Coordinates of C-alpha atoms (C1' of nucleotides) in Angstrom, one line a residue:
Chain P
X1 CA 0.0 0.0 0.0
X2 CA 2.4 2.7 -1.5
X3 CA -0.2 5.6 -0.5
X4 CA -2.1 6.6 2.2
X5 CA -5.2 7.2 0.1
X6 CA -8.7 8.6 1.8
X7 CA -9.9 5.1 0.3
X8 CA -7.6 2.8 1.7
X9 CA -8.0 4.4 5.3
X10 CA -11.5 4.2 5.3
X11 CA -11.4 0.6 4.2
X12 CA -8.7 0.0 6.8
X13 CA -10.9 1.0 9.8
X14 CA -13.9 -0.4 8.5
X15 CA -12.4 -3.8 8.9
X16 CA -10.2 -2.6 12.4
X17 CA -13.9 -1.1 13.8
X18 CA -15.4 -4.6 12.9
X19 CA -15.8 -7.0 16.2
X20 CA -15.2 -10.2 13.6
X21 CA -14.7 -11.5 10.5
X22 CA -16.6 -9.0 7.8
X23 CA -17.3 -9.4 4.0
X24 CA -16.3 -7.1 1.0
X25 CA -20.0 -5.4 0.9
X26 CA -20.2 -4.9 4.2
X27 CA -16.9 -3.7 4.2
X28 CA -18.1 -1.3 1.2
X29 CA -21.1 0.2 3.3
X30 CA -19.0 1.3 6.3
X31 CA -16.2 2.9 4.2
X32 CA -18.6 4.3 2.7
X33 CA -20.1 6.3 5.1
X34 CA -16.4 8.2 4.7
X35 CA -15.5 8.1 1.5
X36 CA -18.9 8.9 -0.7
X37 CA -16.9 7.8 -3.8
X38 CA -15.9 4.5 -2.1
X39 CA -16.1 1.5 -5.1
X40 CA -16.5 -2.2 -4.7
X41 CA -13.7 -2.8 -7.4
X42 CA -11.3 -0.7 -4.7
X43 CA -12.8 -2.8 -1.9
X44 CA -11.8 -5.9 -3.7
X45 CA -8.6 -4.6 -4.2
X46 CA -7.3 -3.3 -1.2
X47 CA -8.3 -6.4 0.1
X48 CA -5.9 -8.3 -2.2
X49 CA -3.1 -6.3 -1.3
X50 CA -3.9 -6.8 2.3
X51 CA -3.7 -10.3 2.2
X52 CA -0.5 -10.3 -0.1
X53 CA 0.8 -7.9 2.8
X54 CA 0.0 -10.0 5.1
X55 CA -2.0 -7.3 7.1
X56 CA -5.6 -9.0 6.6
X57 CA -6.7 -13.3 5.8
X58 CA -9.1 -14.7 4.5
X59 CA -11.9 -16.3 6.6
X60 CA -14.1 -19.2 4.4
X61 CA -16.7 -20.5 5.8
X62 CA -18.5 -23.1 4.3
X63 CA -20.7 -22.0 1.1
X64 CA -20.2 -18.7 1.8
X65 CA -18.4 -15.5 0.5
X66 CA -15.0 -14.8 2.0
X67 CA -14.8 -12.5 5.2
X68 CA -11.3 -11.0 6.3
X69 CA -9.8 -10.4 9.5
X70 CA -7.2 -8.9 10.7
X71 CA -4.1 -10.7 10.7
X72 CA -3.2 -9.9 14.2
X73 CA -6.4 -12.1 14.9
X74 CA -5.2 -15.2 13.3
X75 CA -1.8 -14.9 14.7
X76 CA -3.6 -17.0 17.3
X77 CA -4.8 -20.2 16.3
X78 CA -8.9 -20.5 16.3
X79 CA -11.8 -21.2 14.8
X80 CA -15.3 -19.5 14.1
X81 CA -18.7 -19.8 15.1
X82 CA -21.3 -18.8 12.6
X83 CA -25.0 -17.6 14.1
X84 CA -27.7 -19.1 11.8
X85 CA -29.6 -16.3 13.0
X86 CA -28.4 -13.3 12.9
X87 CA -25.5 -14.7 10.0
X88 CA -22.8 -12.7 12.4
X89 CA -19.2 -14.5 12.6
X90 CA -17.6 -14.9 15.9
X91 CA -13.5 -16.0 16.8
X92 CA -13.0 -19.0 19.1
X93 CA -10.2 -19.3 20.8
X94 CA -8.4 -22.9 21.1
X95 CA -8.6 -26.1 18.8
X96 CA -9.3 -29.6 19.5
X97 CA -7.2 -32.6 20.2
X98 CA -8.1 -36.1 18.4
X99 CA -8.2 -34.6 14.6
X100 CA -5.1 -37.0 13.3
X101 CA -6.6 -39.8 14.5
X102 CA -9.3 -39.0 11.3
X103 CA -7.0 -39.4 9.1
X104 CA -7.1 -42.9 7.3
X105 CA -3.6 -44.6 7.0
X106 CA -1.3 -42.8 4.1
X107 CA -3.0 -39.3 4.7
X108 CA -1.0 -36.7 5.8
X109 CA -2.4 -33.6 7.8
X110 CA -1.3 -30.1 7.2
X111 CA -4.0 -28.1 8.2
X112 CA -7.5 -28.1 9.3
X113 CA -11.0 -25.7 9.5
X114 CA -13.7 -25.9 12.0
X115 CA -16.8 -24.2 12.0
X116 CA -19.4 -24.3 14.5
X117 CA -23.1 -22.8 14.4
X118 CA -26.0 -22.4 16.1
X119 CA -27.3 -19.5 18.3
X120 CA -24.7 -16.3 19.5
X121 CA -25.4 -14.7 22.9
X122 CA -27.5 -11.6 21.4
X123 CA -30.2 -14.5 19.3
X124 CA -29.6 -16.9 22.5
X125 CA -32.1 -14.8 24.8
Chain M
X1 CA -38.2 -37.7 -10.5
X2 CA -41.1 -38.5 -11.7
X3 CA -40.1 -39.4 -15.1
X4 CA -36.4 -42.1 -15.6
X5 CA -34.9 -40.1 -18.3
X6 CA -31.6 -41.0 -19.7
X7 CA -30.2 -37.6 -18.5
X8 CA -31.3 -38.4 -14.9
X9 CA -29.9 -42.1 -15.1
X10 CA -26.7 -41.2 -16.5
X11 CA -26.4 -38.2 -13.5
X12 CA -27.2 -41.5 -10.8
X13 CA -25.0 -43.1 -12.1
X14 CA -22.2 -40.8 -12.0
X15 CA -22.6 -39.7 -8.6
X16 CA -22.9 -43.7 -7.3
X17 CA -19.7 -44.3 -9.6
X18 CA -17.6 -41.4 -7.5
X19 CA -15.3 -42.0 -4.8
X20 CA -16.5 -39.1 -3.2
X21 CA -18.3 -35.9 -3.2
X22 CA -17.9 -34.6 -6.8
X23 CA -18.6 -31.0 -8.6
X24 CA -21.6 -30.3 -11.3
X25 CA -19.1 -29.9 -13.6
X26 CA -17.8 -33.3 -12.6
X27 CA -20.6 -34.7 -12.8
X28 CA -21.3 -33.6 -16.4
X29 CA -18.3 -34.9 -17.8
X30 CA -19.0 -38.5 -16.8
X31 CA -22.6 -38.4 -17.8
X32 CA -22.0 -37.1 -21.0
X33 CA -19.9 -39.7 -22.0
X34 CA -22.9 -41.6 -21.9
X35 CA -25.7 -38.8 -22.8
X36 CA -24.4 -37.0 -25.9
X37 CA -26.6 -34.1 -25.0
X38 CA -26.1 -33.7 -21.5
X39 CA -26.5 -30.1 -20.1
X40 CA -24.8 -28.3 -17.4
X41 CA -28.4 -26.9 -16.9
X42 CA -30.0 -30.2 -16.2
X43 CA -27.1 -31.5 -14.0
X44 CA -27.8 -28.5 -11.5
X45 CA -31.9 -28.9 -12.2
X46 CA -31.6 -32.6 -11.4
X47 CA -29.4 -32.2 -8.6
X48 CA -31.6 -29.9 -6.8
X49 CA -34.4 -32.4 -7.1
X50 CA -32.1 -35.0 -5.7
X51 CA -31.1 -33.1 -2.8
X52 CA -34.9 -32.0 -2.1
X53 CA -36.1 -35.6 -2.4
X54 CA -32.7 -36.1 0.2
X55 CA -31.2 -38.6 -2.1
X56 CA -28.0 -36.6 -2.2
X57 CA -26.5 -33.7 0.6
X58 CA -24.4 -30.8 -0.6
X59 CA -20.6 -31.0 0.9
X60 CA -19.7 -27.3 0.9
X61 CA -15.7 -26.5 1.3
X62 CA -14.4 -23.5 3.0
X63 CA -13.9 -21.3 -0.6
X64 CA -14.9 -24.2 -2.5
X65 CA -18.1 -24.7 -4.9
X66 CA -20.5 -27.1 -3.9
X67 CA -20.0 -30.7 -4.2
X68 CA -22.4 -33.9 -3.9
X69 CA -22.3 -37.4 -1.8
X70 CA -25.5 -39.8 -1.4
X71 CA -27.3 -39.2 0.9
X72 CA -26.6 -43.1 2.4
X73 CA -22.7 -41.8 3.0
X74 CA -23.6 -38.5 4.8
X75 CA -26.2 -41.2 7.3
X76 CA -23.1 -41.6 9.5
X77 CA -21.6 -38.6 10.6
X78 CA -18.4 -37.6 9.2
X79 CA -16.1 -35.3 7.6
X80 CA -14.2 -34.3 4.8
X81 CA -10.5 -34.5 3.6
X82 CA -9.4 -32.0 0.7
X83 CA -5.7 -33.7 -0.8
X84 CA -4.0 -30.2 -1.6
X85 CA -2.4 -31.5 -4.2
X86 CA -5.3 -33.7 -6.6
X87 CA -7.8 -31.6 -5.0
X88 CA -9.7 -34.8 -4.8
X89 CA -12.1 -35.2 -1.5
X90 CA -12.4 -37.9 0.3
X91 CA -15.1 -39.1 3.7
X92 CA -14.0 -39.1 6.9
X93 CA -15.2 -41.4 9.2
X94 CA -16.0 -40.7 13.3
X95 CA -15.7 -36.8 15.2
X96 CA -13.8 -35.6 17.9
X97 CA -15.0 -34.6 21.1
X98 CA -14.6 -31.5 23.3
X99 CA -16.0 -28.9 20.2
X100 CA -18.5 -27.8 23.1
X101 CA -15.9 -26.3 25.1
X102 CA -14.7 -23.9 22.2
X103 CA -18.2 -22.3 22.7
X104 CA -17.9 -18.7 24.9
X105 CA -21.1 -18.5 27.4
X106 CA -24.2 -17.9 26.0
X107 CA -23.5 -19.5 22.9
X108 CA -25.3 -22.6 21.4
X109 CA -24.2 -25.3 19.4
X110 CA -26.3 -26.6 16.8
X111 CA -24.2 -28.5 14.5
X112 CA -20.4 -28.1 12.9
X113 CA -18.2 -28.5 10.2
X114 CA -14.5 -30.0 10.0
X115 CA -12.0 -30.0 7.1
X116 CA -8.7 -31.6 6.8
X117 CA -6.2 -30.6 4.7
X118 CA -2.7 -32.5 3.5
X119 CA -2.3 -35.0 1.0
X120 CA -3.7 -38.0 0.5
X121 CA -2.4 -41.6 0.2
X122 CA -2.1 -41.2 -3.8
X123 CA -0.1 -38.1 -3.5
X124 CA 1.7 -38.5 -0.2
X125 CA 4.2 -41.3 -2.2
Chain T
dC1 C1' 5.5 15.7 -12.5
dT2 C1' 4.2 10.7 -12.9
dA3 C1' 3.7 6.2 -11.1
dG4 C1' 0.5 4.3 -8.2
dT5 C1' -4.8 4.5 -7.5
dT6 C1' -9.4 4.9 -8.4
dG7 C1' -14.0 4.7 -10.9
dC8 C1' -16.6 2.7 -14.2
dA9 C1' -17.8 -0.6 -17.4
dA10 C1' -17.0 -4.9 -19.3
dA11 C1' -15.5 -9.6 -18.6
dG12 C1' -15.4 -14.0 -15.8
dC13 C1' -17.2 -18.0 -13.3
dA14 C1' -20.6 -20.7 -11.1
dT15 C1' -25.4 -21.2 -10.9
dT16 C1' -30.3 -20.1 -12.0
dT17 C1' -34.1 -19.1 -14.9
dG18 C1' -37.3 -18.4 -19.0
dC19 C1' -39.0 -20.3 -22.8
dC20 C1' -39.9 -23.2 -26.3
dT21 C1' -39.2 -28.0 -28.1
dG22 C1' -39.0 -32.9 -27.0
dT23 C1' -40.6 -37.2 -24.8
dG24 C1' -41.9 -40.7 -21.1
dG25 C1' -45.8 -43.0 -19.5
Chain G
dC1 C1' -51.7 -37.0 -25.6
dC2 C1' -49.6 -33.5 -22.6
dA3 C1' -47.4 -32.5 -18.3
dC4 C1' -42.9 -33.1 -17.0
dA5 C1' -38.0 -32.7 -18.8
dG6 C1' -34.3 -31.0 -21.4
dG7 C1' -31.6 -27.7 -24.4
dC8 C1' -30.1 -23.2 -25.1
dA9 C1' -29.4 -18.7 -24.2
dA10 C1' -30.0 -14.9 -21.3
dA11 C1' -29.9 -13.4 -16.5
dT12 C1' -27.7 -13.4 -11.7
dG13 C1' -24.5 -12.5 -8.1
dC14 C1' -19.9 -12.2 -6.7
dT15 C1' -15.3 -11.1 -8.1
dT16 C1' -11.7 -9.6 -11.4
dT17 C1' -9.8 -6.8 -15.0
dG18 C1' -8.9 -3.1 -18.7
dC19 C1' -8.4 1.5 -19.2
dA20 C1' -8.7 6.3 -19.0
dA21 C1' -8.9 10.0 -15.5
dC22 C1' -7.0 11.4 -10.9
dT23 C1' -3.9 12.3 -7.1
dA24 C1' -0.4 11.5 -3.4
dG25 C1' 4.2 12.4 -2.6

DNA sequence: CTAGTTGCAAAGCATTTGCCTGTGG
DNA sequence: CCACAGGCAAATGCTTTGCAACTAG
Protein backbone atom coordinates (compact mmCIF):
# COMPACT_ATOMS: atom_id res chain seq x y z
CA UNK A 1 0.00 0.00 0.00
CA UNK A 2 2.44 2.73 -1.48
CA UNK A 3 -0.19 5.62 -0.52
CA UNK A 4 -2.13 6.60 2.17
CA UNK A 5 -5.15 7.15 0.08
CA UNK A 6 -8.69 8.56 1.78
CA UNK A 7 -9.92 5.05 0.27
CA UNK A 8 -7.57 2.77 1.67
CA UNK A 9 -7.96 4.37 5.34
CA UNK A 10 -11.53 4.19 5.28
CA UNK A 11 -11.35 0.57 4.23
CA UNK A 12 -8.72 0.04 6.77
CA UNK A 13 -10.86 0.96 9.82
CA UNK A 14 -13.86 -0.41 8.48
CA UNK A 15 -12.44 -3.77 8.90
CA UNK A 16 -10.18 -2.55 12.43
CA UNK A 17 -13.94 -1.13 13.75
CA UNK A 18 -15.37 -4.61 12.92
CA UNK A 19 -15.84 -7.01 16.15
CA UNK A 20 -15.25 -10.22 13.62
CA UNK A 21 -14.68 -11.47 10.45
CA UNK A 22 -16.65 -9.03 7.78
CA UNK A 23 -17.33 -9.41 4.02
CA UNK A 24 -16.31 -7.07 1.04
CA UNK A 25 -20.02 -5.39 0.91
CA UNK A 26 -20.20 -4.86 4.22
CA UNK A 27 -16.85 -3.69 4.23
CA UNK A 28 -18.07 -1.31 1.18
CA UNK A 29 -21.05 0.19 3.29
CA UNK A 30 -19.02 1.35 6.29
CA UNK A 31 -16.17 2.90 4.21
CA UNK A 32 -18.58 4.27 2.72
CA UNK A 33 -20.12 6.30 5.07
CA UNK A 34 -16.39 8.19 4.72
CA UNK A 35 -15.52 8.11 1.53
CA UNK A 36 -18.87 8.90 -0.66
CA UNK A 37 -16.87 7.78 -3.85
CA UNK A 38 -15.86 4.53 -2.11
CA UNK A 39 -16.12 1.48 -5.06
CA UNK A 40 -16.48 -2.21 -4.69
CA UNK A 41 -13.73 -2.79 -7.37
CA UNK A 42 -11.32 -0.71 -4.71
CA UNK A 43 -12.81 -2.85 -1.93
CA UNK A 44 -11.80 -5.88 -3.71
CA UNK A 45 -8.56 -4.65 -4.19
CA UNK A 46 -7.30 -3.35 -1.19
CA UNK A 47 -8.34 -6.45 0.11
CA UNK A 48 -5.90 -8.31 -2.18
CA UNK A 49 -3.07 -6.30 -1.25
CA UNK A 50 -3.92 -6.76 2.31
CA UNK A 51 -3.72 -10.33 2.25
CA UNK A 52 -0.53 -10.28 -0.05
CA UNK A 53 0.76 -7.86 2.82
CA UNK A 54 0.01 -10.04 5.13
CA UNK A 55 -2.00 -7.27 7.13
CA UNK A 56 -5.56 -9.00 6.60
CA UNK A 57 -6.66 -13.28 5.79
CA UNK A 58 -9.07 -14.66 4.53
CA UNK A 59 -11.93 -16.27 6.57
CA UNK A 60 -14.08 -19.17 4.41
CA UNK A 61 -16.69 -20.51 5.76
CA UNK A 62 -18.54 -23.10 4.26
CA UNK A 63 -20.74 -21.96 1.07
CA UNK A 64 -20.25 -18.70 1.82
CA UNK A 65 -18.39 -15.45 0.47
CA UNK A 66 -15.04 -14.80 1.98
CA UNK A 67 -14.78 -12.55 5.19
CA UNK A 68 -11.28 -10.99 6.25
CA UNK A 69 -9.83 -10.42 9.54
CA UNK A 70 -7.21 -8.89 10.66
CA UNK A 71 -4.13 -10.69 10.67
CA UNK A 72 -3.21 -9.90 14.22
CA UNK A 73 -6.36 -12.05 14.87
CA UNK A 74 -5.25 -15.16 13.28
CA UNK A 75 -1.76 -14.91 14.68
CA UNK A 76 -3.64 -17.03 17.29
CA UNK A 77 -4.83 -20.23 16.27
CA UNK A 78 -8.89 -20.46 16.25
CA UNK A 79 -11.80 -21.18 14.78
CA UNK A 80 -15.31 -19.53 14.09
CA UNK A 81 -18.71 -19.82 15.07
CA UNK A 82 -21.29 -18.79 12.65
CA UNK A 83 -24.98 -17.60 14.13
CA UNK A 84 -27.74 -19.13 11.83
CA UNK A 85 -29.64 -16.29 12.98
CA UNK A 86 -28.43 -13.27 12.87
CA UNK A 87 -25.51 -14.65 10.00
CA UNK A 88 -22.75 -12.74 12.40
CA UNK A 89 -19.22 -14.48 12.63
CA UNK A 90 -17.65 -14.93 15.92
CA UNK A 91 -13.54 -15.99 16.76
CA UNK A 92 -12.97 -18.98 19.14
CA UNK A 93 -10.25 -19.29 20.83
CA UNK A 94 -8.35 -22.93 21.13
CA UNK A 95 -8.65 -26.07 18.83
CA UNK A 96 -9.32 -29.59 19.51
CA UNK A 97 -7.21 -32.56 20.16
CA UNK A 98 -8.08 -36.10 18.45
CA UNK A 99 -8.24 -34.65 14.62
CA UNK A 100 -5.08 -37.02 13.29
CA UNK A 101 -6.60 -39.80 14.53
CA UNK A 102 -9.31 -39.03 11.28
CA UNK A 103 -7.01 -39.42 9.13
CA UNK A 104 -7.11 -42.92 7.29
CA UNK A 105 -3.63 -44.60 6.98
CA UNK A 106 -1.30 -42.82 4.11
CA UNK A 107 -3.00 -39.30 4.65
CA UNK A 108 -0.96 -36.71 5.85
CA UNK A 109 -2.42 -33.62 7.77
CA UNK A 110 -1.27 -30.07 7.18
CA UNK A 111 -3.96 -28.14 8.18
CA UNK A 112 -7.54 -28.12 9.31
CA UNK A 113 -10.97 -25.75 9.51
CA UNK A 114 -13.72 -25.90 11.99
CA UNK A 115 -16.76 -24.19 11.96
CA UNK A 116 -19.40 -24.29 14.54
CA UNK A 117 -23.09 -22.78 14.44
CA UNK A 118 -25.97 -22.39 16.14
CA UNK A 119 -27.32 -19.48 18.27
CA UNK A 120 -24.73 -16.30 19.49
CA UNK A 121 -25.44 -14.71 22.90
CA UNK A 122 -27.55 -11.58 21.40
CA UNK A 123 -30.15 -14.50 19.28
CA UNK A 124 -29.61 -16.86 22.45
CA UNK A 125 -32.08 -14.82 24.84
CA UNK B 1 -38.15 -37.67 -10.47
CA UNK B 2 -41.10 -38.46 -11.68
CA UNK B 3 -40.13 -39.41 -15.12
CA UNK B 4 -36.37 -42.11 -15.64
CA UNK B 5 -34.86 -40.10 -18.34
CA UNK B 6 -31.60 -41.03 -19.73
CA UNK B 7 -30.20 -37.59 -18.54
CA UNK B 8 -31.33 -38.40 -14.88
CA UNK B 9 -29.90 -42.08 -15.06
CA UNK B 10 -26.72 -41.18 -16.47
CA UNK B 11 -26.41 -38.18 -13.48
CA UNK B 12 -27.23 -41.46 -10.79
CA UNK B 13 -24.97 -43.14 -12.06
CA UNK B 14 -22.19 -40.76 -11.96
CA UNK B 15 -22.56 -39.68 -8.60
CA UNK B 16 -22.88 -43.70 -7.28
CA UNK B 17 -19.71 -44.33 -9.58
CA UNK B 18 -17.64 -41.44 -7.51
CA UNK B 19 -15.31 -41.98 -4.82
CA UNK B 20 -16.49 -39.06 -3.23
CA UNK B 21 -18.34 -35.92 -3.16
CA UNK B 22 -17.91 -34.64 -6.76
CA UNK B 23 -18.62 -31.00 -8.59
CA UNK B 24 -21.63 -30.33 -11.28
CA UNK B 25 -19.11 -29.92 -13.56
CA UNK B 26 -17.78 -33.26 -12.55
CA UNK B 27 -20.60 -34.71 -12.84
CA UNK B 28 -21.26 -33.55 -16.41
CA UNK B 29 -18.30 -34.85 -17.82
CA UNK B 30 -19.02 -38.49 -16.78
CA UNK B 31 -22.58 -38.37 -17.85
CA UNK B 32 -21.99 -37.05 -20.96
CA UNK B 33 -19.90 -39.70 -21.99
CA UNK B 34 -22.91 -41.59 -21.92
CA UNK B 35 -25.71 -38.83 -22.80
CA UNK B 36 -24.39 -37.01 -25.91
CA UNK B 37 -26.56 -34.06 -25.05
CA UNK B 38 -26.08 -33.71 -21.48
CA UNK B 39 -26.47 -30.14 -20.14
CA UNK B 40 -24.83 -28.30 -17.35
CA UNK B 41 -28.36 -26.94 -16.91
CA UNK B 42 -30.04 -30.19 -16.24
CA UNK B 43 -27.09 -31.52 -13.96
CA UNK B 44 -27.83 -28.54 -11.51
CA UNK B 45 -31.90 -28.88 -12.20
CA UNK B 46 -31.61 -32.57 -11.44
CA UNK B 47 -29.41 -32.18 -8.62
CA UNK B 48 -31.63 -29.93 -6.84
CA UNK B 49 -34.40 -32.40 -7.11
CA UNK B 50 -32.13 -34.97 -5.66
CA UNK B 51 -31.08 -33.06 -2.82
CA UNK B 52 -34.90 -31.96 -2.12
CA UNK B 53 -36.09 -35.64 -2.43
CA UNK B 54 -32.71 -36.14 0.22
CA UNK B 55 -31.20 -38.56 -2.11
CA UNK B 56 -27.97 -36.62 -2.21
CA UNK B 57 -26.52 -33.70 0.59
CA UNK B 58 -24.37 -30.77 -0.56
CA UNK B 59 -20.58 -31.02 0.86
CA UNK B 60 -19.65 -27.30 0.87
CA UNK B 61 -15.67 -26.49 1.33
CA UNK B 62 -14.42 -23.52 2.96
CA UNK B 63 -13.85 -21.33 -0.61
CA UNK B 64 -14.89 -24.15 -2.50
CA UNK B 65 -18.12 -24.70 -4.92
CA UNK B 66 -20.54 -27.12 -3.86
CA UNK B 67 -20.04 -30.65 -4.19
CA UNK B 68 -22.44 -33.89 -3.90
CA UNK B 69 -22.33 -37.38 -1.80
CA UNK B 70 -25.46 -39.76 -1.36
CA UNK B 71 -27.26 -39.17 0.93
CA UNK B 72 -26.63 -43.11 2.44
CA UNK B 73 -22.70 -41.84 3.03
CA UNK B 74 -23.59 -38.54 4.75
CA UNK B 75 -26.23 -41.22 7.31
CA UNK B 76 -23.06 -41.57 9.53
CA UNK B 77 -21.58 -38.63 10.59
CA UNK B 78 -18.35 -37.58 9.17
CA UNK B 79 -16.12 -35.34 7.60
CA UNK B 80 -14.23 -34.29 4.76
CA UNK B 81 -10.50 -34.47 3.57
CA UNK B 82 -9.36 -32.04 0.67
CA UNK B 83 -5.69 -33.73 -0.78
CA UNK B 84 -3.95 -30.23 -1.62
CA UNK B 85 -2.43 -31.52 -4.19
CA UNK B 86 -5.25 -33.66 -6.58
CA UNK B 87 -7.84 -31.64 -4.97
CA UNK B 88 -9.73 -34.78 -4.81
CA UNK B 89 -12.07 -35.16 -1.51
CA UNK B 90 -12.41 -37.86 0.34
CA UNK B 91 -15.15 -39.06 3.72
CA UNK B 92 -13.97 -39.09 6.89
CA UNK B 93 -15.21 -41.41 9.18
CA UNK B 94 -16.00 -40.74 13.27
CA UNK B 95 -15.67 -36.80 15.25
CA UNK B 96 -13.78 -35.58 17.87
CA UNK B 97 -14.98 -34.61 21.06
CA UNK B 98 -14.64 -31.51 23.28
CA UNK B 99 -16.00 -28.86 20.17
CA UNK B 100 -18.48 -27.83 23.09
CA UNK B 101 -15.85 -26.32 25.12
CA UNK B 102 -14.70 -23.92 22.22
CA UNK B 103 -18.25 -22.29 22.70
CA UNK B 104 -17.90 -18.71 24.88
CA UNK B 105 -21.08 -18.46 27.39
CA UNK B 106 -24.18 -17.92 26.03
CA UNK B 107 -23.50 -19.53 22.90
CA UNK B 108 -25.27 -22.62 21.42
CA UNK B 109 -24.25 -25.27 19.43
CA UNK B 110 -26.26 -26.64 16.75
CA UNK B 111 -24.24 -28.48 14.47
CA UNK B 112 -20.42 -28.09 12.91
CA UNK B 113 -18.22 -28.47 10.23
CA UNK B 114 -14.46 -30.05 9.96
CA UNK B 115 -11.96 -30.03 7.10
CA UNK B 116 -8.73 -31.62 6.79
CA UNK B 117 -6.18 -30.57 4.69
CA UNK B 118 -2.71 -32.47 3.49
CA UNK B 119 -2.27 -35.01 1.02
CA UNK B 120 -3.69 -38.05 0.48
CA UNK B 121 -2.39 -41.56 0.17
CA UNK B 122 -2.11 -41.18 -3.85
CA UNK B 123 -0.08 -38.15 -3.48
CA UNK B 124 1.66 -38.50 -0.25
CA UNK B 125 4.20 -41.27 -2.24
C1' DC C 1 5.51 15.71 -12.52
C1' DT C 2 4.20 10.73 -12.90
C1' DA C 3 3.72 6.21 -11.11
C1' DG C 4 0.46 4.34 -8.18
C1' DT C 5 -4.77 4.50 -7.55
C1' DT C 6 -9.41 4.90 -8.40
C1' DG C 7 -14.02 4.68 -10.87
C1' DC C 8 -16.61 2.71 -14.24
C1' DA C 9 -17.84 -0.59 -17.36
C1' DA C 10 -17.04 -4.89 -19.26
C1' DA C 11 -15.51 -9.61 -18.59
C1' DG C 12 -15.37 -14.01 -15.85
C1' DC C 13 -17.22 -17.98 -13.28
C1' DA C 14 -20.62 -20.74 -11.13
C1' DT C 15 -25.37 -21.16 -10.86
C1' DT C 16 -30.25 -20.07 -12.02
C1' DT C 17 -34.10 -19.14 -14.92
C1' DG C 18 -37.27 -18.36 -19.01
C1' DC C 19 -39.00 -20.32 -22.80
C1' DC C 20 -39.90 -23.24 -26.33
C1' DT C 21 -39.17 -27.97 -28.06
C1' DG C 22 -38.97 -32.90 -26.96
C1' DT C 23 -40.65 -37.18 -24.75
C1' DG C 24 -41.90 -40.65 -21.13
C1' DG C 25 -45.84 -43.04 -19.50
C1' DC D 1 -51.69 -37.00 -25.59
C1' DC D 2 -49.61 -33.53 -22.61
C1' DA D 3 -47.43 -32.47 -18.27
C1' DC D 4 -42.94 -33.12 -17.02
C1' DA D 5 -38.03 -32.67 -18.77
C1' DG D 6 -34.34 -31.00 -21.36
C1' DG D 7 -31.57 -27.66 -24.35
C1' DC D 8 -30.12 -23.24 -25.10
C1' DA D 9 -29.44 -18.65 -24.21
C1' DA D 10 -30.01 -14.93 -21.26
C1' DA D 11 -29.92 -13.40 -16.50
C1' DT D 12 -27.68 -13.41 -11.72
C1' DG D 13 -24.49 -12.54 -8.06
C1' DC D 14 -19.87 -12.20 -6.72
C1' DT D 15 -15.31 -11.10 -8.10
C1' DT D 16 -11.71 -9.64 -11.42
C1' DT D 17 -9.80 -6.81 -15.00
C1' DG D 18 -8.89 -3.10 -18.71
C1' DC D 19 -8.40 1.47 -19.25
C1' DA D 20 -8.69 6.32 -18.97
C1' DA D 21 -8.86 10.02 -15.50
C1' DC D 22 -7.04 11.36 -10.94
C1' DT D 23 -3.88 12.33 -7.10
C1' DA D 24 -0.42 11.51 -3.45
C1' DG D 25 4.25 12.42 -2.61
Amino acid sequence: MDRRTRQRLAIVEAIEKASGPVMPQEILRVAAANVASMNLSTVYRTLSRMVAEGVIVPVQLPGEPVRYERREAADTHHHHFRCTSCDSVYDLAGCVAGLKSLLPRGFKMIRHDITLYGTCRKCGA
